[in-house]
Short mmCIF file of C-alpha atoms in Angstrom, two decimals:
data_model
loop_
_atom_site.label_atom_id
_atom_site.label_comp_id
_atom_site.label_asym_id
_atom_site.label_seq_id
_atom_site.Cartn_x
_atom_site.Cartn_y
_atom_site.Cartn_z
CA MET Y 1359 92.23 130.87 97.17
CA TRP Y 1360 88.68 129.80 98.10
CA ASN Y 1361 85.88 130.19 95.57
CA VAL Y 1362 82.66 131.71 96.92
CA LEU Y 1363 79.14 131.48 95.50
CA ILE Y 1364 76.65 134.15 96.64
CA ALA Y 1365 72.93 133.28 96.36
CA ASP Y 1366 70.32 135.93 97.20
CA ASP Y 1367 67.25 137.14 95.34
CA GLU Y 1368 68.13 140.81 95.97
CA PRO Y 1369 70.83 142.19 93.58
CA LYS Y 1370 71.83 144.94 96.06
CA ILE Y 1371 72.53 142.38 98.78
CA ARG Y 1372 74.57 140.21 96.41
CA GLN Y 1373 76.64 143.23 95.31
CA GLY Y 1374 77.02 144.42 98.89
CA LEU Y 1375 78.30 141.03 100.03
CA LYS Y 1376 80.69 140.91 97.09
CA ASN Y 1377 82.07 144.38 97.86
CA THR Y 1378 82.45 143.52 101.55
CA LEU Y 1379 84.36 140.32 100.79
CA GLU Y 1380 86.83 142.31 98.69
CA THR Y 1381 87.70 144.44 101.72
CA PHE Y 1382 88.63 141.42 103.82
CA ASP Y 1383 92.23 140.32 103.85
CA LEU Y 1384 91.22 136.73 103.12
CA PRO Y 1385 92.02 134.35 100.22
CA LEU Y 1386 88.50 134.62 98.75
CA CYS Y 1387 87.18 135.01 95.21
CA VAL Y 1388 83.53 135.26 94.17
CA CYS Y 1389 83.21 132.69 91.39
CA ALA Y 1390 79.44 133.01 90.77
CA GLU Y 1391 76.19 134.63 91.84
CA ALA Y 1392 72.61 133.30 91.82
CA LYS Y 1393 69.27 135.06 92.17
CA ASN Y 1394 67.20 132.01 93.17
CA GLY Y 1395 67.56 128.50 94.57
CA LEU Y 1396 67.45 126.67 91.25
CA GLU Y 1397 70.12 128.88 89.73
CA ALA Y 1398 72.24 128.49 92.86
CA LEU Y 1399 72.01 124.71 92.53
CA GLU Y 1400 73.07 124.84 88.87
CA LYS Y 1401 75.97 127.19 89.65
CA ALA Y 1402 77.05 124.91 92.50
CA LYS Y 1403 77.16 121.97 90.09
CA GLU Y 1404 79.12 124.00 87.55
CA TYR Y 1405 81.67 125.75 89.78
CA GLU Y 1406 81.82 123.44 92.81
CA PRO Y 1407 82.58 126.39 95.15
CA ASP Y 1408 84.41 126.04 98.44
CA ILE Y 1409 82.11 128.46 100.31
CA LEU Y 1410 78.42 129.27 99.78
CA LEU Y 1411 76.69 132.40 101.12
CA VAL Y 1412 73.01 131.48 100.80
CA ASP Y 1413 69.81 133.37 101.67
CA ILE Y 1414 67.39 131.15 103.57
CA CYS Y 1415 64.40 132.60 101.72
CA MET Y 1416 64.74 132.46 97.92
CA PRO Y 1417 62.23 132.00 95.09
CA LYS Y 1418 61.85 128.75 93.09
CA LEU Y 1419 63.86 126.81 95.66
CA SER Y 1420 64.09 127.82 99.31
CA GLY Y 1421 67.40 127.88 101.11
CA ILE Y 1422 66.48 124.77 103.12
CA LYS Y 1423 65.36 122.88 100.02
CA PHE Y 1424 68.50 124.06 98.23
CA LEU Y 1425 70.62 122.60 101.06
CA GLU Y 1426 68.80 119.30 100.82
CA GLU Y 1427 69.47 119.08 97.08
CA LEU Y 1428 73.07 120.25 97.52
CA LYS Y 1429 73.71 117.44 99.98
CA LYS Y 1430 72.71 114.90 97.32
CA LEU Y 1431 75.45 116.26 95.03
CA SER Y 1432 78.18 115.42 97.58
CA ILE Y 1433 79.98 118.70 96.88
CA GLU Y 1434 82.55 119.36 99.58
CA CYS Y 1435 81.92 122.96 100.64
CA LYS Y 1436 81.14 125.15 103.63
CA VAL Y 1437 77.74 126.86 103.81
CA ILE Y 1438 76.96 130.12 105.57
CA ILE Y 1439 73.23 130.84 105.79
CA ILE Y 1440 71.98 134.44 105.64
CA SER Y 1441 68.49 135.00 107.00
CA GLY Y 1442 66.12 137.79 107.83
CA PHE Y 1443 64.10 135.43 109.99
CA ASN Y 1444 65.13 134.98 113.57
CA GLU Y 1445 63.37 131.67 113.88
CA PHE Y 1446 64.80 128.68 115.69
CA ALA Y 1447 63.14 126.18 113.29
CA TYR Y 1448 65.15 127.51 110.33
CA ALA Y 1449 68.40 127.40 112.27
CA GLN Y 1450 67.66 123.89 113.50
CA GLN Y 1451 66.98 122.62 109.97
CA ALA Y 1452 70.09 124.33 108.64
CA ILE Y 1453 72.30 122.75 111.28
CA THR Y 1454 71.00 119.25 110.50
CA LEU Y 1455 71.94 119.89 106.87
CA GLY Y 1456 75.56 120.69 107.75
CA VAL Y 1457 75.53 124.50 107.74
CA SER Y 1458 78.66 126.02 109.25
CA HIS Y 1459 77.19 129.41 110.30
CA TYR Y 1460 73.74 131.00 110.53
CA LEU Y 1461 73.84 134.83 110.22
CA LEU Y 1462 70.91 137.24 110.63
CA LYS Y 1463 70.35 140.30 108.45
CA PRO Y 1464 71.55 142.97 108.67
CA ILE Y 1465 74.97 141.35 108.92
CA ALA Y 1466 77.80 143.18 110.65
CA ASP Y 1467 81.07 143.10 108.68
CA SER Y 1468 82.94 141.78 111.70
CA GLU Y 1469 80.46 138.94 112.11
CA LEU Y 1470 80.71 137.96 108.44
CA LYS Y 1471 84.51 138.15 108.50
CA GLU Y 1472 84.65 135.98 111.60
CA ALA Y 1473 82.43 133.36 109.93
CA LEU Y 1474 84.55 133.40 106.75
CA GLU Y 1475 87.78 133.11 108.73
CA SER Y 1476 86.33 130.12 110.58
CA VAL Y 1477 85.29 128.23 107.46
CA SER Y 1478 88.62 129.11 105.78
CA ARG Y 1479 90.49 127.46 108.66
CA GLN Y 1480 88.24 124.41 108.36
CA LEU Y 1481 88.90 124.20 104.63
CA TRP Y 1482 92.67 124.46 105.17
CA GLN Y 1483 92.51 121.73 107.78
CA THR Y 1484 90.48 119.50 105.47
CA ARG Y 1485 92.93 120.07 102.63
CA LYS Y 1486 95.90 119.32 104.86
CA SER Y 1487 94.21 116.15 106.13
CA ARG Y 1488 93.41 115.07 102.60
CA LYS Y 1489 96.99 115.70 101.46
CA PHE Y 1490 98.25 113.73 104.45
CA MET Y 1491 95.89 110.84 103.72
CA ASN Y 1492 96.88 110.87 100.05
CA LEU Y 1493 100.54 110.80 101.07
CA MET Y 1494 99.88 107.92 103.48
CA ARG Y 1495 97.93 106.09 100.78
CA GLN Y 1496 100.81 106.60 98.35
CA GLN Y 1497 103.34 105.39 100.91
CA PHE Y 1498 101.20 102.35 101.62
CA VAL Y 1499 100.98 101.46 97.92
CA GLN Y 1500 104.73 101.87 97.51
CA ASN Y 1501 105.52 99.75 100.58
CA LYS Y 1502 102.62 97.31 100.42
CA ASN Y 1503 104.84 94.29 99.77
CA THR Y 1504 107.11 95.16 102.70
CA ILE Y 1505 104.13 95.59 105.02
CA ARG Y 1506 102.75 92.25 103.82
CA ASP Y 1507 106.11 90.59 104.52
CA VAL Y 1508 105.96 91.85 108.11
CA PHE Y 1509 102.40 90.54 108.45
CA PHE Y 1510 103.27 87.09 107.08
CA ASN Y 1511 106.33 86.78 109.31
CA ASP Y 1512 104.38 87.83 112.39
CA TRP Y 1513 101.72 85.29 111.46
CA ILE Y 1514 103.97 82.26 110.86
CA ASN Y 1515 105.98 83.10 114.00
CA GLY Y 1516 102.83 83.11 116.15
CA ASN Y 1517 102.96 86.81 117.04
CA LEU Y 1518 99.36 87.65 116.09
CA SER Y 1519 96.17 86.98 117.99
CA GLY Y 1520 93.14 85.79 116.04
CA LYS Y 1521 91.63 89.28 116.06
CA GLU Y 1522 94.90 90.93 114.97
CA TRP Y 1523 95.30 88.40 112.17
CA GLN Y 1524 91.80 89.05 110.88
CA GLU Y 1525 92.08 92.85 111.07
CA GLN Y 1526 95.49 93.01 109.38
CA ARG Y 1527 94.54 90.47 106.73
CA GLU Y 1528 91.46 92.52 105.77
CA PHE Y 1529 93.43 95.79 105.79
CA LEU Y 1530 96.11 94.35 103.51
CA GLU Y 1531 93.44 92.77 101.27
CA ILE Y 1532 94.96 89.31 101.60
CA GLU Y 1533 92.69 86.56 100.28
CA LEU Y 1534 93.64 82.96 101.00
CA PRO Y 1535 91.38 79.95 100.38
CA ASP Y 1536 90.73 77.39 103.12
CA THR Y 1537 93.27 75.03 101.54
CA VAL Y 1538 96.67 76.43 100.58
CA MET Y 1539 99.80 75.05 98.98
CA LEU Y 1540 102.77 76.15 101.07
CA ILE Y 1541 106.17 76.26 99.37
CA LEU Y 1542 109.48 76.74 101.20
CA VAL Y 1543 112.75 77.29 99.36
CA SER Y 1544 115.89 77.15 101.49
CA VAL Y 1545 119.43 77.58 100.18
CA GLN Y 1546 122.49 76.70 102.21
CA SER Y 1547 125.14 78.95 100.67
CA GLY Y 1548 125.63 82.14 98.67
CA PHE Y 1549 125.89 82.96 94.99
CA THR Y 1550 128.30 82.14 92.23
CA GLU Y 1551 130.18 84.48 89.93
CA LYS Y 1552 127.00 84.69 87.83
CA ILE Y 1553 125.81 87.42 90.19
CA PRO Y 1554 127.04 90.95 89.27
CA ALA Y 1555 130.01 92.10 91.32
CA GLY Y 1556 129.50 94.83 93.87
CA ALA Y 1557 125.91 93.92 94.73
CA VAL Y 1558 124.86 93.55 98.35
CA PRO Y 1559 124.73 89.76 98.92
CA GLU Y 1560 121.83 89.74 101.40
CA GLU Y 1561 119.61 92.00 99.32
CA LEU Y 1562 120.51 90.21 96.10
CA TYR Y 1563 119.82 86.85 97.72
CA LYS Y 1564 116.38 87.99 98.81
CA MET Y 1565 115.52 89.64 95.50
CA THR Y 1566 116.71 86.66 93.44
CA LEU Y 1567 114.84 83.98 95.38
CA GLU Y 1568 111.66 86.06 95.51
CA LYS Y 1569 111.84 86.82 91.78
CA ILE Y 1570 112.34 83.16 90.90
CA MET Y 1571 109.36 82.21 93.03
CA ARG Y 1572 107.13 84.93 91.61
CA ASP Y 1573 108.09 84.09 88.03
CA LEU Y 1574 107.34 80.41 88.51
CA ILE Y 1575 104.12 80.52 90.54
CA GLY Y 1576 102.78 83.99 89.74
CA GLU Y 1577 100.18 82.62 87.31
CA TYR Y 1578 98.20 81.01 90.13
CA LYS Y 1579 95.71 83.06 92.11
CA PRO Y 1580 95.94 84.00 94.84
CA VAL Y 1581 99.72 83.90 95.26
CA TYR Y 1582 101.91 85.48 97.95
CA VAL Y 1583 105.69 85.29 98.21
CA PHE Y 1584 107.82 86.58 101.07
CA MET Y 1585 111.09 85.93 102.90
CA ASN Y 1586 110.97 84.46 106.40
CA ARG Y 1587 113.37 85.40 109.17
CA TYR Y 1588 115.74 82.60 108.10
CA GLN Y 1589 115.95 84.13 104.60
CA ASP Y 1590 114.00 81.27 103.08
CA ALA Y 1591 111.58 82.13 100.29
CA VAL Y 1592 108.03 81.17 101.23
CA GLY Y 1593 105.18 80.95 98.76
CA MET Y 1594 101.45 80.50 99.37
CA ILE Y 1595 99.24 79.67 96.44
CA GLY Y 1596 95.69 78.57 95.74
CA GLY Y 1597 94.35 76.99 92.60
CA TYR Y 1598 97.42 74.89 91.71
CA LYS Y 1599 96.33 71.84 89.72
CA GLY Y 1600 99.65 70.34 88.65
CA GLU Y 1601 101.77 67.70 90.34
CA THR Y 1602 103.72 68.76 93.41
CA GLU Y 1603 106.84 66.89 92.32
CA ASN Y 1604 106.89 68.68 88.98
CA LEU Y 1605 106.69 72.07 90.68
CA GLN Y 1606 109.49 71.08 93.07
CA GLU Y 1607 111.70 70.06 90.17
CA ILE Y 1608 110.98 73.24 88.22
CA ILE Y 1609 111.78 75.52 91.17
CA SER Y 1610 114.90 73.52 92.13
CA GLU Y 1611 116.25 73.55 88.59
CA LYS Y 1612 115.77 77.30 88.24
CA ILE Y 1613 117.43 78.10 91.57
CA ASN Y 1614 120.33 75.72 91.01
CA LYS Y 1615 121.23 77.65 87.87
CA THR Y 1616 121.77 80.75 90.01
CA VAL Y 1617 122.77 79.45 93.42
CA ASP Y 1618 126.02 77.73 94.30
CA GLY Y 1619 125.23 75.28 97.08
CA LYS Y 1620 122.52 72.99 98.37
CA CYS Y 1621 118.96 73.96 97.57
CA CYS Y 1622 115.90 72.51 99.27
CA VAL Y 1623 112.36 72.95 97.93
CA LEU Y 1624 109.56 71.62 100.11
CA ILE Y 1625 105.86 71.75 99.28
CA GLN Y 1626 102.87 70.79 101.39
CA THR Y 1627 99.15 71.40 100.99
CA CYS Y 1628 97.43 72.31 104.24
CA LYS Y 1629 94.54 74.16 105.79
CA ARG Y 1630 94.97 77.93 106.09
CA ASP Y 1631 95.00 77.94 109.89
CA GLU Y 1632 97.70 75.24 109.87
CA ILE Y 1633 100.18 77.37 107.94
CA PRO Y 1634 102.28 78.52 110.96
CA ASP Y 1635 102.73 74.91 112.18
CA VAL Y 1636 103.36 73.50 108.70
CA HIS Y 1637 105.88 76.27 107.96
CA GLU Y 1638 107.81 75.39 111.10
CA LYS Y 1639 107.81 71.70 110.17
CA LEU Y 1640 108.99 72.44 106.64
CA ARG Y 1641 111.69 74.73 107.99
CA THR Y 1642 112.90 71.96 110.35
CA ARG Y 1643 112.90 69.44 107.50
CA ALA Y 1644 114.75 71.85 105.22
CA ARG Y 1645 117.44 72.39 107.82
CA LYS Y 1646 117.87 68.65 108.21
CA ILE Y 1647 117.94 68.04 104.45
CA LEU Y 1648 120.54 70.74 103.85
CA GLU Y 1649 122.74 69.08 106.45
CA CYS Y 1650 122.33 65.67 104.81
CA ARG Y 1651 125.21 63.40 104.05
CA PRO Y 1652 125.58 62.24 100.43
CA ILE Y 1653 124.19 58.82 101.28
CA VAL Y 1654 120.90 60.33 102.46
CA MET Y 1655 120.67 62.51 99.39
CA GLU Y 1656 121.11 59.41 97.23
CA ALA Y 1657 118.42 57.60 99.20
CA ARG Y 1658 115.99 60.49 98.78
CA LYS Y 1659 116.67 60.63 95.04
CA TYR Y 1660 115.98 56.90 94.72
CA ILE Y 1661 112.77 57.14 96.78
CA TYR Y 1662 111.47 60.00 94.64
CA ALA Y 1663 112.10 57.95 91.51
CA HIS Y 1664 110.45 54.73 92.79
CA TYR Y 1665 107.80 55.77 95.35
CA GLN Y 1666 105.04 54.47 93.01
CA GLN Y 1667 106.25 50.90 93.46
CA ARG Y 1668 104.10 49.10 96.02
CA GLU Y 1669 106.95 46.85 97.15
CA LEU Y 1670 109.38 49.70 97.81
CA ASP Y 1671 110.95 49.28 101.23
CA LEU Y 1672 114.04 50.23 103.19
CA THR Y 1673 116.00 47.17 102.10
CA GLN Y 1674 115.44 47.87 98.41
CA VAL Y 1675 116.62 51.46 98.80
CA ALA Y 1676 119.67 50.42 100.85
CA ASP Y 1677 120.63 47.78 98.26
CA ALA Y 1678 120.22 50.30 95.44
CA ILE Y 1679 122.64 52.80 96.97
CA GLY Y 1680 124.98 50.15 98.42
CA CYS Y 1681 124.65 50.42 102.20
CA ASN Y 1682 123.32 48.55 105.22
CA PRO Y 1683 119.53 48.97 105.81
CA SER Y 1684 119.96 49.52 109.56
CA TYR Y 1685 122.59 52.19 108.97
CA LEU Y 1686 120.43 53.92 106.34
CA SER Y 1687 117.41 53.88 108.66
CA ARG Y 1688 119.41 55.44 111.50
CA ILE Y 1689 121.08 58.10 109.36
CA MET Y 1690 117.81 59.12 107.67
CA LYS Y 1691 116.15 59.52 111.05
CA GLN Y 1692 119.08 61.63 112.27
CA GLU Y 1693 119.28 63.91 109.26
CA LEU Y 1694 115.68 64.19 108.10
CA GLY Y 1695 114.02 64.06 111.50
CA ILE Y 1696 111.60 61.35 110.33
CA SER Y 1697 111.85 57.64 109.65
CA PHE Y 1698 112.12 56.04 106.22
CA LYS Y 1699 108.51 54.85 106.49
CA ASP Y 1700 107.19 58.33 107.41
CA PHE Y 1701 109.24 59.95 104.66
CA LEU Y 1702 107.82 57.57 102.05
CA THR Y 1703 104.27 58.06 103.37
CA MET Y 1704 104.50 61.85 103.33
CA LEU Y 1705 105.87 61.79 99.78
CA ARG Y 1706 103.09 59.52 98.57
CA ILE Y 1707 100.36 61.58 100.23
CA SER Y 1708 101.86 64.79 98.84
CA GLN Y 1709 101.73 63.33 95.32
CA ALA Y 1710 98.21 62.05 95.92
CA ILE Y 1711 97.03 65.55 96.83
CA SER Y 1712 98.30 66.84 93.49
CA LEU Y 1713 96.50 64.04 91.64
CA MET Y 1714 93.25 64.75 93.50
CA ARG Y 1715 92.87 67.99 91.61
CA ASN Y 1716 92.15 65.85 88.55
CA ASP Y 1717 88.49 64.96 89.11
CA ARG Y 1718 88.65 62.30 86.38
CA LEU Y 1719 90.76 60.07 88.62
CA SER Y 1720 89.01 57.97 91.24
CA LEU Y 1721 90.49 57.65 94.73
CA ASN Y 1722 91.32 54.01 93.97
CA GLN Y 1723 93.25 55.03 90.84
CA ILE Y 1724 95.12 57.71 92.79
CA ALA Y 1725 95.98 55.19 95.51
CA GLU Y 1726 97.49 52.84 92.93
CA GLN Y 1727 99.46 55.62 91.22
CA VAL Y 1728 101.20 56.61 94.46
CA GLY Y 1729 102.11 53.07 95.54
CA TYR Y 1730 99.19 51.74 97.61
CA SER Y 1731 97.71 48.33 96.90
CA ASN Y 1732 94.15 49.45 97.67
CA GLN Y 1733 92.07 52.44 98.67
CA HIS Y 1734 91.64 51.25 102.27
CA TYR Y 1735 95.36 51.51 103.11
CA PHE Y 1736 95.60 54.76 101.19
CA SER Y 1737 92.70 56.35 103.10
CA ALA Y 1738 94.14 55.30 106.45
CA ALA Y 1739 97.56 56.74 105.60
CA PHE Y 1740 96.02 59.95 104.22
CA LYS Y 1741 93.89 60.58 107.32
CA ASN Y 1742 96.81 59.82 109.62
CA CYS Y 1743 98.98 62.31 107.71
CA GLN Y 1744 96.46 65.09 106.95
CA GLY Y 1745 93.87 64.72 109.71
CA PHE Y 1746 90.93 64.12 107.34
CA SER Y 1747 89.96 61.55 104.75
CA PRO Y 1748 90.72 61.79 100.99
CA SER Y 1749 86.98 62.16 100.29
CA GLU Y 1750 86.68 65.11 102.69
CA PHE Y 1751 89.72 66.75 101.13
CA ARG Y 1752 88.37 66.34 97.60
CA ARG Y 1753 85.01 67.86 98.63
CA THR Y 1754 86.90 70.87 100.01
CA LEU Y 1755 88.71 71.29 96.70
CA THR Y 1756 85.43 71.09 94.79
CA ARG Y 1757 83.82 73.81 96.93
CA GLU Y 1758 86.81 76.13 96.53
CA GLU Y 1759 86.98 75.67 92.77
#
């Protein structure tokens, strides 16, 4: 049912229009009447009618002036102008103000009915469109995370052009700073008996890894977590100020309590536009690590525990785990995809990046804490690994914070 407001300074005309409307087989109801422009404006505010039948010439506020004021109220309605003046100027002004129909007195019933049928169809179409848009908006809200997962996977797999990336990112309201911490969690096998029986393994796997990630890194903003096509959990966060190694240990410990099998947690800070390449490198490293022999796992554990020692070298690690240095070098290269020296460098630089978020530490102090004898060697290694100097990186962090 559409509510109609009739505005005319002549009572007989208002009553005549009301009686005529009642004879039409249309879903119409006269909700209010007005005898001048000011009253019509007040009634429009009060009742917010769907259809207005308005005389162009009314006291206190002319029909044209009434339309101008009505437009300011942003009331969604259809306006049919009734006029005794067959003047083009009035019609032209009315059209610019969004009038649906312009009828001349005396009005034939058929002409009025045709105008009302037309605006009724328009109102139905608007309502249907609004309902559809509301439904689409609701569906989008309900499936926003799924749509984001598709976007992130398309992005890291190189399936989006620069323009597509920008448009989709803005549409999904994804905000990522210039520098991002990328986290990849890869698990080799399935779940233990801790998982409820009867659950779908794939879905449970995805839900469990994502939930662990969200619980552990959800406090940082912005944060996004999704599953890649290999069923690894991937996290992107900004604003993390702790140590990378600590976060790795926390995530690994939590997952190992749920997952039966090898777990690999890799973290690297990078520029936003480097994320697809860095993700691929982390994925390759994760695959190699999960295929590691016990001797390589022991070597990695020893390196993580002693990387701060300046004198740490391949021989020391080999002696500590009881194997030949040449054999350890070869097996690490085979299984990790990088040499012992590169592995140690990447670990040290990763830890240095975490320490750089503490602005009370000088670059020389950071260099010493991660195993470098002086800032010169540290800067050279950092630039070779990250592509820019430690000073440039710290300035970027300062601007973002």
